Short mmCIF file of C-alpha atoms and ligand atoms in Angstrom, two decimals:
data_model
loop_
_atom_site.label_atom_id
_atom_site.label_comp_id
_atom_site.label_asym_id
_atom_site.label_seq_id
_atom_site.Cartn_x
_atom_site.Cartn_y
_atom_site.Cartn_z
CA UNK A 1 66.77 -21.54 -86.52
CA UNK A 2 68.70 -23.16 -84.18
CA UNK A 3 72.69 -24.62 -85.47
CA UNK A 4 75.88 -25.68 -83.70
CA UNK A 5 78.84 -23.16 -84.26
CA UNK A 6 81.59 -24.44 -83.73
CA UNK A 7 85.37 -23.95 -83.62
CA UNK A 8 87.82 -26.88 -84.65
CA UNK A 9 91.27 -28.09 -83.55
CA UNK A 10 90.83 -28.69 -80.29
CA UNK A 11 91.42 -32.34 -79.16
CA UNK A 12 88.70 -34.18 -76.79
CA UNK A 13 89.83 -34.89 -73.40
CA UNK A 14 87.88 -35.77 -70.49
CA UNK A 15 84.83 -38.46 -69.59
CA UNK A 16 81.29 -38.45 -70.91
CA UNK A 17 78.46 -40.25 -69.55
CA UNK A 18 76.55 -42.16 -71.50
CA UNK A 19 72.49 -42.36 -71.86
CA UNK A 20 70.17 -44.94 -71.77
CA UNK A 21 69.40 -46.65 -75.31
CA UNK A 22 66.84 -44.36 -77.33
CA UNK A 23 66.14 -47.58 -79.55
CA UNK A 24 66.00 -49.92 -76.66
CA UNK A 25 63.47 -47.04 -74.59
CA UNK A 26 61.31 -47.22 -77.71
CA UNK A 27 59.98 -50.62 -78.16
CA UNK A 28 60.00 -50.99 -74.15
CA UNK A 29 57.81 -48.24 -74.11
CA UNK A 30 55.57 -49.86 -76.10
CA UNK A 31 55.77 -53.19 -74.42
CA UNK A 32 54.67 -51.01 -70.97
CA UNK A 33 51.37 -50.65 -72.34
CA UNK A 34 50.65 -54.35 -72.86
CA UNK A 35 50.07 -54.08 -69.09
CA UNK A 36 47.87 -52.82 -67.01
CA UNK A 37 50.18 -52.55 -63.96
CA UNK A 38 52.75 -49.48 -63.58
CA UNK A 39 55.89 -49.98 -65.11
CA UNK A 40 58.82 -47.88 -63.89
CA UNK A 41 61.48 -47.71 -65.97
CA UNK A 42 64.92 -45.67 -65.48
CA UNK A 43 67.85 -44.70 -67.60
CA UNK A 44 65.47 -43.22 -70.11
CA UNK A 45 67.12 -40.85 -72.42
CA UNK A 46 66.12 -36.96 -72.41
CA UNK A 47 66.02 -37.20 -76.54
CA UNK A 48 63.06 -35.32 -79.07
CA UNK A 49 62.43 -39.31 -80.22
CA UNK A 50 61.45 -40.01 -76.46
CA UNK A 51 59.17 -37.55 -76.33
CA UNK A 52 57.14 -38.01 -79.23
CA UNK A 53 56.74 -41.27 -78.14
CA UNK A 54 55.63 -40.63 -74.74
CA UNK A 55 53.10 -37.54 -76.05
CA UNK A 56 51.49 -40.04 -78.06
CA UNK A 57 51.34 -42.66 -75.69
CA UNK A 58 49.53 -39.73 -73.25
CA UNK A 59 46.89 -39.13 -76.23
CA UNK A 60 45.80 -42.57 -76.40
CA UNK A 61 45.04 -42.53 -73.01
CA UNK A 62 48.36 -43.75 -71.27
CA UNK A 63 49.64 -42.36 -67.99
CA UNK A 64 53.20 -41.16 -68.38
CA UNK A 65 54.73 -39.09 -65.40
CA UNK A 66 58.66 -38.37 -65.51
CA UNK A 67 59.48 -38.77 -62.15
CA UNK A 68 62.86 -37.26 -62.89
CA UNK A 69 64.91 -36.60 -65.93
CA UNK A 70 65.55 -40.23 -66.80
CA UNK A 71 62.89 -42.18 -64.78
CA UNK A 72 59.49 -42.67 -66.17
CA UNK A 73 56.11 -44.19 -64.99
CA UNK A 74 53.90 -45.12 -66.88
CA UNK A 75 50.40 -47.28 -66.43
CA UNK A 76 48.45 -48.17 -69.14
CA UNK A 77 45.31 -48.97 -67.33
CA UNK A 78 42.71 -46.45 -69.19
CA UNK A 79 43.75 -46.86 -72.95
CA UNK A 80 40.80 -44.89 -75.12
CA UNK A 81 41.85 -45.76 -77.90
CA UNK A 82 44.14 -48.36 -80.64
CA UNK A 83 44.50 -46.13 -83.43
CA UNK A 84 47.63 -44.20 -83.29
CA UNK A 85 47.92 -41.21 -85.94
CA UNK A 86 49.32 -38.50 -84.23
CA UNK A 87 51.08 -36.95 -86.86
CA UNK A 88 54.15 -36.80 -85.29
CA UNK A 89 54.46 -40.02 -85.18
CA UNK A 90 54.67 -40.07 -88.78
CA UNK A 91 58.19 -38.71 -87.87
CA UNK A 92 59.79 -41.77 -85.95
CA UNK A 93 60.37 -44.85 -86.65
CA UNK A 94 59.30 -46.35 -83.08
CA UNK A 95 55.24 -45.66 -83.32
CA UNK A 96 55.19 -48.96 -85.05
CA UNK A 97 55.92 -50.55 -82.40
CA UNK A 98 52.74 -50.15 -80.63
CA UNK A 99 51.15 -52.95 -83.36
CA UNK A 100 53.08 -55.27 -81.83
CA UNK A 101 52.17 -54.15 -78.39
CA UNK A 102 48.53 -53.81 -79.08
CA UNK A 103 48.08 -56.76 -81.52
CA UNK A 104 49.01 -58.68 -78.88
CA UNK A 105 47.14 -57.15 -75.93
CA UNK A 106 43.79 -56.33 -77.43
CA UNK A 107 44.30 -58.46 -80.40
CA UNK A 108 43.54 -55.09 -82.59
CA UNK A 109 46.18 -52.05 -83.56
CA UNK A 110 46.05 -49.24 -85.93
CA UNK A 111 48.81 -47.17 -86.35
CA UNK A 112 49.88 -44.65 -88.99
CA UNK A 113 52.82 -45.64 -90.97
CA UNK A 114 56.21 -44.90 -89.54
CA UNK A 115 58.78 -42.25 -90.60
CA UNK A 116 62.01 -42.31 -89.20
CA UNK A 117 65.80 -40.78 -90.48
CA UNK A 118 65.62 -40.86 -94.51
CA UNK A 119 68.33 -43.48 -95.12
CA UNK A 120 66.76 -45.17 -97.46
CA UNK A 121 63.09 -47.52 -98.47
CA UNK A 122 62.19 -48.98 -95.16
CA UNK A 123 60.07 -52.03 -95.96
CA UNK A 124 57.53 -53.21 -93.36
CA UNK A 125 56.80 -56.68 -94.71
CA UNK A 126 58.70 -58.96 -92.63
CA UNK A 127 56.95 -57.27 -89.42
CA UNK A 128 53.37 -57.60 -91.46
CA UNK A 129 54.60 -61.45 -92.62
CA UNK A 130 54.97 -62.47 -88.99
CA UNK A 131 51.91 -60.78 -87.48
CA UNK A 132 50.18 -62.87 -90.20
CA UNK A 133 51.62 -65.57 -89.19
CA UNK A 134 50.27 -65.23 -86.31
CA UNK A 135 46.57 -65.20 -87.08
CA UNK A 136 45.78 -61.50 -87.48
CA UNK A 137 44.83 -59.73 -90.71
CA UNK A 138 46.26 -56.48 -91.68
CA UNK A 139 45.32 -54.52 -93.92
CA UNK A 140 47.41 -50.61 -94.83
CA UNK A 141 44.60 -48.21 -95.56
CA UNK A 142 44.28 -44.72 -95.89
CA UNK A 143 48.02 -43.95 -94.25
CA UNK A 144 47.38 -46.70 -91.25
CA UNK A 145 48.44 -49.99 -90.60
CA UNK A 146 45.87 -51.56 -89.47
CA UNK A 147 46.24 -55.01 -87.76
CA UNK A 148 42.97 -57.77 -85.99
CA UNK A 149 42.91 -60.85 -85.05
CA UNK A 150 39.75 -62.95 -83.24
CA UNK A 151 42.98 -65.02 -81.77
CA UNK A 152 46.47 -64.72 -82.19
CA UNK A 153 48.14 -68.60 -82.24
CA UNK A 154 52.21 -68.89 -81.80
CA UNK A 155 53.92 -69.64 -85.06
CA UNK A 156 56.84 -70.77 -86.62
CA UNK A 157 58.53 -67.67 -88.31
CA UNK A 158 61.10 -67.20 -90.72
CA UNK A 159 62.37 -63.67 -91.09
CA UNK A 160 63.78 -63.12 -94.79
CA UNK A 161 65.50 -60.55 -93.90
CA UNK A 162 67.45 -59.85 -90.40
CA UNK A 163 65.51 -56.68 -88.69
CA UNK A 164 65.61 -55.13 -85.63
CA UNK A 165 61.99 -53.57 -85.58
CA UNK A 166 60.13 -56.55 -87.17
CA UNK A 167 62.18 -59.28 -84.16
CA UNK A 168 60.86 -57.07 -81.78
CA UNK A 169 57.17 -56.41 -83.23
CA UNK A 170 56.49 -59.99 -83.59
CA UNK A 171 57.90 -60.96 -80.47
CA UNK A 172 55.82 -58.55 -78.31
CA UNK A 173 52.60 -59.72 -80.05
CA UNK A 174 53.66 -63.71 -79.61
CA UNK A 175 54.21 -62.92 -75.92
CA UNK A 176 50.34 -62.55 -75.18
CA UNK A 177 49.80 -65.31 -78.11
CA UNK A 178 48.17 -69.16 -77.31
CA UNK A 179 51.41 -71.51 -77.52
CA UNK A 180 54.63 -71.06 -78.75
CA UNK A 181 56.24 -68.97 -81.15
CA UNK A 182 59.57 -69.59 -82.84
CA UNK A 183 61.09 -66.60 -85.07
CA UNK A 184 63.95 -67.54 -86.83
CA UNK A 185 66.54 -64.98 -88.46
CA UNK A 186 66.10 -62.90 -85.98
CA UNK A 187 67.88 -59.59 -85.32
CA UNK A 188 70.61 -59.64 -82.41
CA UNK A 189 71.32 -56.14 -81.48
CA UNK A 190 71.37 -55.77 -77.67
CA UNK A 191 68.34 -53.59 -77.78
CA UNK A 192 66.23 -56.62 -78.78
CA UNK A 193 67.55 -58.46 -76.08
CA UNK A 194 66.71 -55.37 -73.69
CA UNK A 195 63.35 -55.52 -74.80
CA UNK A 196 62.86 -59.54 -73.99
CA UNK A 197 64.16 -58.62 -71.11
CA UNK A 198 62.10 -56.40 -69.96
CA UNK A 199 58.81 -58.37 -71.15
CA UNK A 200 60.49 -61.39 -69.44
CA UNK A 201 60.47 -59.06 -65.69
CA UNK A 202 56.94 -58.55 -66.71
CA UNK A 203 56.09 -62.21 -66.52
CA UNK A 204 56.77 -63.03 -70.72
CA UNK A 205 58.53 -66.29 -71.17
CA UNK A 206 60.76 -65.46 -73.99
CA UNK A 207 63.92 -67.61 -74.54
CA UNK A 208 67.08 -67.02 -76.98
CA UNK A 209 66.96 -63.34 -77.56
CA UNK A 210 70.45 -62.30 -79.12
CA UNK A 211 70.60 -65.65 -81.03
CA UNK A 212 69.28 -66.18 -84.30
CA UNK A 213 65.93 -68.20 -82.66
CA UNK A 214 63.78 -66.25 -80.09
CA UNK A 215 61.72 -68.75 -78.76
CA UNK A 216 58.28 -67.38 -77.07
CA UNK A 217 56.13 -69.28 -74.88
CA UNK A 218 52.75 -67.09 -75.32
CA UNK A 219 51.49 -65.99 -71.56
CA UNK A 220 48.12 -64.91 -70.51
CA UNK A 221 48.62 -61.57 -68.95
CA UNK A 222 51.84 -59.40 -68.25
CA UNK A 223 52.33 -57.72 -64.93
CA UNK A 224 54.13 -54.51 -63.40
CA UNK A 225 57.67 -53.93 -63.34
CA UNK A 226 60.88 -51.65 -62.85
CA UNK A 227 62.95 -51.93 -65.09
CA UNK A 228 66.49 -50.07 -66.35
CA UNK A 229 67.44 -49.49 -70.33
CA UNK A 230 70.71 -50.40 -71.42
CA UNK A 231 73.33 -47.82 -72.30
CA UNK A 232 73.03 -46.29 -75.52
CA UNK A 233 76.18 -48.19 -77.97
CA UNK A 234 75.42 -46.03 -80.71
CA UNK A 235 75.93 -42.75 -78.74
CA UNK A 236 78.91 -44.35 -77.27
CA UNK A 237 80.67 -45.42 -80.13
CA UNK A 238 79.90 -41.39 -81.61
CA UNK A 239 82.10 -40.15 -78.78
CA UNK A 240 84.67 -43.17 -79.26
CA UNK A 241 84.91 -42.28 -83.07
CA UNK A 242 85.32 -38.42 -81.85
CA UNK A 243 88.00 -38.83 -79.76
CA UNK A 244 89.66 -40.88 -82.88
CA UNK A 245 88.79 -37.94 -85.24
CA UNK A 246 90.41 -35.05 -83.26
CA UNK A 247 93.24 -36.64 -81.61
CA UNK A 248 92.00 -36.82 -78.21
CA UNK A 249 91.63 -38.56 -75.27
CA UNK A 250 88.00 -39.55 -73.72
CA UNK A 251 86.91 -41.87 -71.20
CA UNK A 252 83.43 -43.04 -72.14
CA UNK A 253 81.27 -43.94 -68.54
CA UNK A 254 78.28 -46.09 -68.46
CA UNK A 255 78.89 -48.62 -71.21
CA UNK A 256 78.74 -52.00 -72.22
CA UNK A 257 81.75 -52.71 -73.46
CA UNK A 258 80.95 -56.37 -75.20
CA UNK A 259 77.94 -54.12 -76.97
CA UNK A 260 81.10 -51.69 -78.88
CA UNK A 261 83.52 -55.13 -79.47
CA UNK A 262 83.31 -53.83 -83.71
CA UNK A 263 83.50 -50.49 -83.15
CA UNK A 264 86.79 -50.77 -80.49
CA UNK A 265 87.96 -53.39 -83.44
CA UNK A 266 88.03 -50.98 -85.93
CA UNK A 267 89.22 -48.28 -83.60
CA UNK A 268 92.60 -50.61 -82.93
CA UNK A 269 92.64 -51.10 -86.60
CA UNK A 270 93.26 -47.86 -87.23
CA UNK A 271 95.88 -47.31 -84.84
CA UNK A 272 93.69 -45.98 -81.92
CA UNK A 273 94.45 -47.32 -78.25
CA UNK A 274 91.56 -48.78 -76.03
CA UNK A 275 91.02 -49.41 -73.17
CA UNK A 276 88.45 -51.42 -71.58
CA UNK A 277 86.93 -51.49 -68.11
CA UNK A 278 83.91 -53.37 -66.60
CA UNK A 279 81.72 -50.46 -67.65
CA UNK A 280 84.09 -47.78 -69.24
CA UNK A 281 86.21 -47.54 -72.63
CA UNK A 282 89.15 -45.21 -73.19
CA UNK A 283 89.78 -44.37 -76.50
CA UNK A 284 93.06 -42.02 -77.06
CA UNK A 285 94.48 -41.43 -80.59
CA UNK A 286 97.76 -40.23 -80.40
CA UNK A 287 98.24 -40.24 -84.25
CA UNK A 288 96.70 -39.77 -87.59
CA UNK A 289 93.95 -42.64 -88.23
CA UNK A 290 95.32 -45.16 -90.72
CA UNK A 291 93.09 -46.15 -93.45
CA UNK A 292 91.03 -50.02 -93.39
CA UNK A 293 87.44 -51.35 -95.16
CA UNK A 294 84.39 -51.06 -93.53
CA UNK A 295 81.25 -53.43 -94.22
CA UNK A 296 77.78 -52.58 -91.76
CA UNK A 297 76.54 -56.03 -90.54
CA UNK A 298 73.48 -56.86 -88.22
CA UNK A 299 75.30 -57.43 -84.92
CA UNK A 300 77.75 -58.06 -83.87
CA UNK A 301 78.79 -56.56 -87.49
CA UNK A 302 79.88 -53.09 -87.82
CA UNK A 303 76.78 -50.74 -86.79
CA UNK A 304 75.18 -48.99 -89.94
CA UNK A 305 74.14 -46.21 -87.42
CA UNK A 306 78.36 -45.73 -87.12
CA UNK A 307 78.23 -45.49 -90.70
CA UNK A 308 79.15 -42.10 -90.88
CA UNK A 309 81.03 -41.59 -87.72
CA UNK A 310 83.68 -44.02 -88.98
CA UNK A 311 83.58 -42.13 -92.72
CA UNK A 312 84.79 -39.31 -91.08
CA UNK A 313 87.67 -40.58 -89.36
CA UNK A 314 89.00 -42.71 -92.65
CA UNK A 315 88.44 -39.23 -94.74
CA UNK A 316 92.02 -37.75 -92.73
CA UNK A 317 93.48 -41.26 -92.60
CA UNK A 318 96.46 -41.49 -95.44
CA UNK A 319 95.13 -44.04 -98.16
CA UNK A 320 92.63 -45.29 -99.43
CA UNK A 321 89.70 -46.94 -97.29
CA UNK A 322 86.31 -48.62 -98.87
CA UNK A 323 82.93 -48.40 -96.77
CA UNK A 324 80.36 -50.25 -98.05
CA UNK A 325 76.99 -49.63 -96.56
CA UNK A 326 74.70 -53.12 -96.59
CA UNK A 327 72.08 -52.09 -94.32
CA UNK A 328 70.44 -49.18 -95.26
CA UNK A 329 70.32 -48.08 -99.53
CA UNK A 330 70.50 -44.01 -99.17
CA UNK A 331 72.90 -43.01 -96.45
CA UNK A 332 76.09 -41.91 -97.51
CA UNK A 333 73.94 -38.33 -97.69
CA UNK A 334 76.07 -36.14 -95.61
CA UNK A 335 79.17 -36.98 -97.95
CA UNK A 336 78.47 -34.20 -99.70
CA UNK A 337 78.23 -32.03 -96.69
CA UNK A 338 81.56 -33.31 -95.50
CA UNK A 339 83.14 -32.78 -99.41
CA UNK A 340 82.66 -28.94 -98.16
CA UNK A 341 84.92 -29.51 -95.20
CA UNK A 342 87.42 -31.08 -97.87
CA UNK A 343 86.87 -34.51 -97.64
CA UNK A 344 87.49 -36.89 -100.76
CA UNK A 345 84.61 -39.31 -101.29
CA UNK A 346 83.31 -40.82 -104.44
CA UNK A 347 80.13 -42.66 -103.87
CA UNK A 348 79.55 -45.54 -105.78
CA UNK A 349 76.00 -47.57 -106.73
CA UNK A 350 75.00 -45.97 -103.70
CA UNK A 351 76.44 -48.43 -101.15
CA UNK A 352 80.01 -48.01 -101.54
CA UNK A 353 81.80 -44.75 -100.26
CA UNK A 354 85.55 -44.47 -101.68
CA UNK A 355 87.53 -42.82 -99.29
CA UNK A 356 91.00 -40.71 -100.54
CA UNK A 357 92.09 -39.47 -97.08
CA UNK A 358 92.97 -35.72 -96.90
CA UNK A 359 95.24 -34.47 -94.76
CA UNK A 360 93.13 -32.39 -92.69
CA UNK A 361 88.93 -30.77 -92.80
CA UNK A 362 88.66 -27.15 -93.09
CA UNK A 363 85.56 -25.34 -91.75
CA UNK A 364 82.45 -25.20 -93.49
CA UNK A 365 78.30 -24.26 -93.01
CA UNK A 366 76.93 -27.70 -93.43
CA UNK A 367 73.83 -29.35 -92.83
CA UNK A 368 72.80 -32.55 -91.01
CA UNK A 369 70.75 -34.87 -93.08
CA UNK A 370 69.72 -37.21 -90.52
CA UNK A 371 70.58 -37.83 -86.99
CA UNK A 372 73.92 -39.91 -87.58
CA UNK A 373 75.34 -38.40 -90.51
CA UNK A 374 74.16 -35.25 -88.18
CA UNK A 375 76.27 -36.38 -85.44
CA UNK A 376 79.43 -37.00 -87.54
CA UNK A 377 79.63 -33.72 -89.44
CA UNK A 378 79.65 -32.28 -86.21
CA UNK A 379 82.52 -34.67 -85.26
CA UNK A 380 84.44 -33.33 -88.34
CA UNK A 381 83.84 -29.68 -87.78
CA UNK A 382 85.37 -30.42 -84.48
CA UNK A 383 88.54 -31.60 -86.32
CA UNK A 384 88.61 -28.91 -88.60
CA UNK A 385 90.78 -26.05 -89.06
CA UNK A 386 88.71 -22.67 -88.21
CA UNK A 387 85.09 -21.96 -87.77
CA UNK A 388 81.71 -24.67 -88.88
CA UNK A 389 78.27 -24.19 -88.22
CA UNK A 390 76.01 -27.37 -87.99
CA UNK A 391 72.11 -26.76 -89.77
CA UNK A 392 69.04 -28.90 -89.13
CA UNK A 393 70.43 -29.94 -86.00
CA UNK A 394 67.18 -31.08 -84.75
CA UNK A 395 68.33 -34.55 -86.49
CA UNK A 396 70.88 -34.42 -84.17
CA UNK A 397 68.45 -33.96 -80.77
CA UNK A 398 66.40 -36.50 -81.83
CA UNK A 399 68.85 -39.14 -80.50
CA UNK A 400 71.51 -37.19 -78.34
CA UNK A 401 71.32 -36.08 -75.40
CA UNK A 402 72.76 -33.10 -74.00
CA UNK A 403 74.78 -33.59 -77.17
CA UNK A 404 76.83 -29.82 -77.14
CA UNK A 405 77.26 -29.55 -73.78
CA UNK A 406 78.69 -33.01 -73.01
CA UNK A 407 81.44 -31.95 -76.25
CA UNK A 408 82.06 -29.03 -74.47
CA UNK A 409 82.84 -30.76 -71.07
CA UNK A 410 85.49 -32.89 -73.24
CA UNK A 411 87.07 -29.68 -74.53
CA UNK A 412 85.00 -28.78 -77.61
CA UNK A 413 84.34 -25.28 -78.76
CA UNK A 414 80.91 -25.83 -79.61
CA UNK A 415 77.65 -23.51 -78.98
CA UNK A 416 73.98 -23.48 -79.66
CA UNK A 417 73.06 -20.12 -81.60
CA UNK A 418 70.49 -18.89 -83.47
CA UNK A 419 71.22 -15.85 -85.01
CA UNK A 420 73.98 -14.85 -87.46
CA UNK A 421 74.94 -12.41 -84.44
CA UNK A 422 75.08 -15.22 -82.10
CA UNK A 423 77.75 -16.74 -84.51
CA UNK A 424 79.42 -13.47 -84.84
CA UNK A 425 79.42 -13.38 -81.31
CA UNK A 426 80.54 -17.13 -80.90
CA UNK A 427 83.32 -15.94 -83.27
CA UNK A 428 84.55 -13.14 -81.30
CA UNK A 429 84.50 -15.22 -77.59
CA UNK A 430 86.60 -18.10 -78.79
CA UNK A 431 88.81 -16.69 -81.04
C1 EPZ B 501 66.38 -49.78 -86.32
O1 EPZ B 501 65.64 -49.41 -87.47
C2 EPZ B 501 66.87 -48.48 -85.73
N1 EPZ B 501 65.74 -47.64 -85.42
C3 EPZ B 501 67.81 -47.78 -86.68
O2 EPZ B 501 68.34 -46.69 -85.99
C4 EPZ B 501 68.95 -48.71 -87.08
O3 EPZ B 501 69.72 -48.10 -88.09
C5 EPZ B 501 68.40 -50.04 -87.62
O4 EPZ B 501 67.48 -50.62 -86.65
C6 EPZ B 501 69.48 -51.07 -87.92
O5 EPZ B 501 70.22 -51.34 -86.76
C7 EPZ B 501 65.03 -47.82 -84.31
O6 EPZ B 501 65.30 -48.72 -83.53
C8 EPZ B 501 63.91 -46.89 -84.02
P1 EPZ B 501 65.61 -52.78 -89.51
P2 EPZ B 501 64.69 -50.45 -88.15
O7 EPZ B 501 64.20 -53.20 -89.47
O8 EPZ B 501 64.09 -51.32 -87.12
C9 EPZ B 501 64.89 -53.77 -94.15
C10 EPZ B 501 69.22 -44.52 -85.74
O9 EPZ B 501 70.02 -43.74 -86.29
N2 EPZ B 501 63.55 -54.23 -93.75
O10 EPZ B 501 66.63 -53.59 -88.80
O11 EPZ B 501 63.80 -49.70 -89.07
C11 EPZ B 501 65.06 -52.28 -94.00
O12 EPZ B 501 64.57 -51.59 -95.12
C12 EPZ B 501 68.40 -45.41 -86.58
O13 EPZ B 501 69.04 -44.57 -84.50
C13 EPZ B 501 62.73 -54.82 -94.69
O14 EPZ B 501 63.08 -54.95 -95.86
O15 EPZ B 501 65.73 -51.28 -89.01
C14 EPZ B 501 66.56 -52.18 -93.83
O16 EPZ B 501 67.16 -52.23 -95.10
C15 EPZ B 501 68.19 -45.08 -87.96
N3 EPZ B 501 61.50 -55.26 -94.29
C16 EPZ B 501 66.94 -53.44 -93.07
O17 EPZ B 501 65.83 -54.35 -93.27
C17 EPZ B 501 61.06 -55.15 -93.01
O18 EPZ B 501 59.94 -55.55 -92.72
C18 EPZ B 501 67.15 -53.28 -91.58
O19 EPZ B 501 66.02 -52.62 -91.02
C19 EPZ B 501 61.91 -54.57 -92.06
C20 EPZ B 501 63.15 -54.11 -92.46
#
């Protein structure tokens, strides 16, 4: 099975590119297929996420072509069929959003219940509330969620409960509703902006996304488009919070810097300097980390997905620090992964992590739980004194791209292997 190996000390220096938004290039794939028109659409991601998406798309009858790495076209002229239960999709968290899509193009959607990173219950309700609101029935039977409706009517929505995938569910369906729809409580990350906007170039007429209130004015029929995802702020901020952890110095390209404002907070707060550009961010750390709190908000508050990223800076920072996960209930799970690189972490009532700082991480074989806490326990065995491997790091593909290689162009000794020989080997080169 495929792990990182990977040899710590070495401080990042150097610039990374950054990739289009995996959780933006989700939900916008979904909204392609409420059109019958090609949609191109660039700055896709090359992630395992994307690509389960996309293969089930292509079994359902939509025509996906990657006209390069990060382009694709897709036309969803000849769909065969609504029910989506490729069992893959069982895996990721973005299938659901083809209810949305389908609901509101063909008034009809079945698709199997979503999986996604285990961080926790993921409820489904407040996307099912508002899709009832709009006049369909839905009904989960025999693994599927399956949604009808003879005519879907705009609504006035309130969301109990601030989430990214039900804003964007609801609003894709009230964009081929009759009338208007008002959702209020609405997620404002800047991948459900990304996705208005994109239905918006396809002829939607959706107003306030990135406020509380989306308002949608329901249209008839969406057209063709080209279109280009936002950078990825999560993958960002992981290389922003790396160049914290070991010391370094990284220039991160392709960003929106107003997306990272909490993250860059933070990163001053514990005595990092940034930099900021129109599209760049240097981050350079020139001393230990110094401990704070952390709370995860909805945007613009603290990003649960940099949850763990930030954990693993405040474990070496002298002090005490608190993080207190409000988001998600279960994902503090690679603190006891990190406890085998040294770290100090008492996890309380599951939301609270708190922190002792410890001088310094010494390697360890650890395992990614899930794709962030994945992504940080790399970050730490890149700070650590001697030799890590990195298990299960297929967490890690599903939303990085090029993840090793772009750590090794900053400096990182880092290599795929497979083998305990290819460690041994690993071992042997670098040392
Ligand atoms: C999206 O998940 C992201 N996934 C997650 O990214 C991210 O952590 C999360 O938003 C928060 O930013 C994708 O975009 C594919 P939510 P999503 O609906 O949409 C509860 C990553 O690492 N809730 O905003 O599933 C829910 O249980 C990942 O890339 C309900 O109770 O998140 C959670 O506690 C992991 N009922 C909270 O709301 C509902 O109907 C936020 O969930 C919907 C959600």
């Amino acid at each position: 099975m495929e792990q990182y190996a990977i040899k710590g000390g070495n401080p990042l220096v150097g610039e990374v590119e950054i990739a289009g938004a995996k959780n933006a290039a989700l939900p916008i794939f979904a909204a392609a297929a409420m059109t019958e028109e090609t949609v191109y659409i660039d700055n896709v991601p090359d992630v395992r996420d994307i690509d389960v998406m996309l293969d089930a798309m292509r079994g359902i009858g939509v025509m996906v072509k990657k006209a390069d790495r990060h382009r694709i076209v897709m036309n969803a002229g000849n769909i065969h069929n609504l029910t989506v239960e490729d069992d893959r999709c069982k895996k990721i968290r973005g299938s659901y959003y083809l209810l949305g899509a389908f609901l509101g193009r063909y008034k009809s959607a079945e698709v199997v219940l979503p999986g996604g990173c285990d961080i926790g219950s993921r409820g489904i309700d407040q996307h099912l509330k508002g899709f009832r609101a709009l006049g369909a029935e839905v009904i989960i039977e025999h693994g599927l969620i399956k949604a009808r409706a003879a005519q879907l009517r705009g609504s006035h929505i309130y969301m109990d409960k601030v989430s990214v995938g039900a804003t964007i569910n609801v609003m894709m369906a009230a964009t081929l509703a009759e009338g208007m729809t008002i959702i209020e409580n609405c997620a404002k990350e800047p991948h459900v902006v990304d996705v208005a906007n994109f239905l918006n170039s396809c002829g939607a007429n959706i107003k306030g996304a990135g406020t509380d209130v989306i308002r949608i004015r329901g249209v008839a029929r969406l057209h063709g488009t080209e279109y280009g995802i936002i950078p990825d702020q999560i993958e960002a901020g992981t290389y922003m919070f790396a160049a914290a952890v070991t010391r370094g110095d990284v220039l991160v390209k392709n960003v929106i810097p107003k997306h990272l404002e909490s993250v860059t907070a933070k990163l001053l707060e514990i005595g990092c300097e940034v930099e900021e550009a129109d599209d760049c961010i240097r981050v350079v750390a020139a001393r230990p980390p110094m401990h704070t709190q952390v709370r995860t908000l909805p945007y613009p508050g603290f990003p649960t997905d940099m949850q763990p990223q930030i954990t693993v800076a405040l474990a070496l920072a002298k002090g005490t620090s608190i993080v207190t996960e409000s988001i998600f209930e279960n994902r503090f799970k690679y603190v006891d992964e990190l406890a085998r690189m040294g770290a100090d972490i008492k996890v309380e009532g599951g939301d609270t992590a708190i922190i002792d700082g410890v001088g310094k991480y010494t390697g360890a074989s650890v395992t990614a739980p899930d794709l962030r806490g994945g992504a940080a326990l790399v970050i730490a065995a890149l700070a650590a004194e001697g030799f890590s491997t990195v298990d299960d790091i297929k967490y890690i593909e599903r939303g990085y791209e090029d993840f090793h290689l772009k750590l090794q162009s900053l400096g990182a000794q880092i290599e795929l292997v497979e083998t305990d020989k290819d460690f041994q080997k690993f071992k042997l080169k670098v040392s």
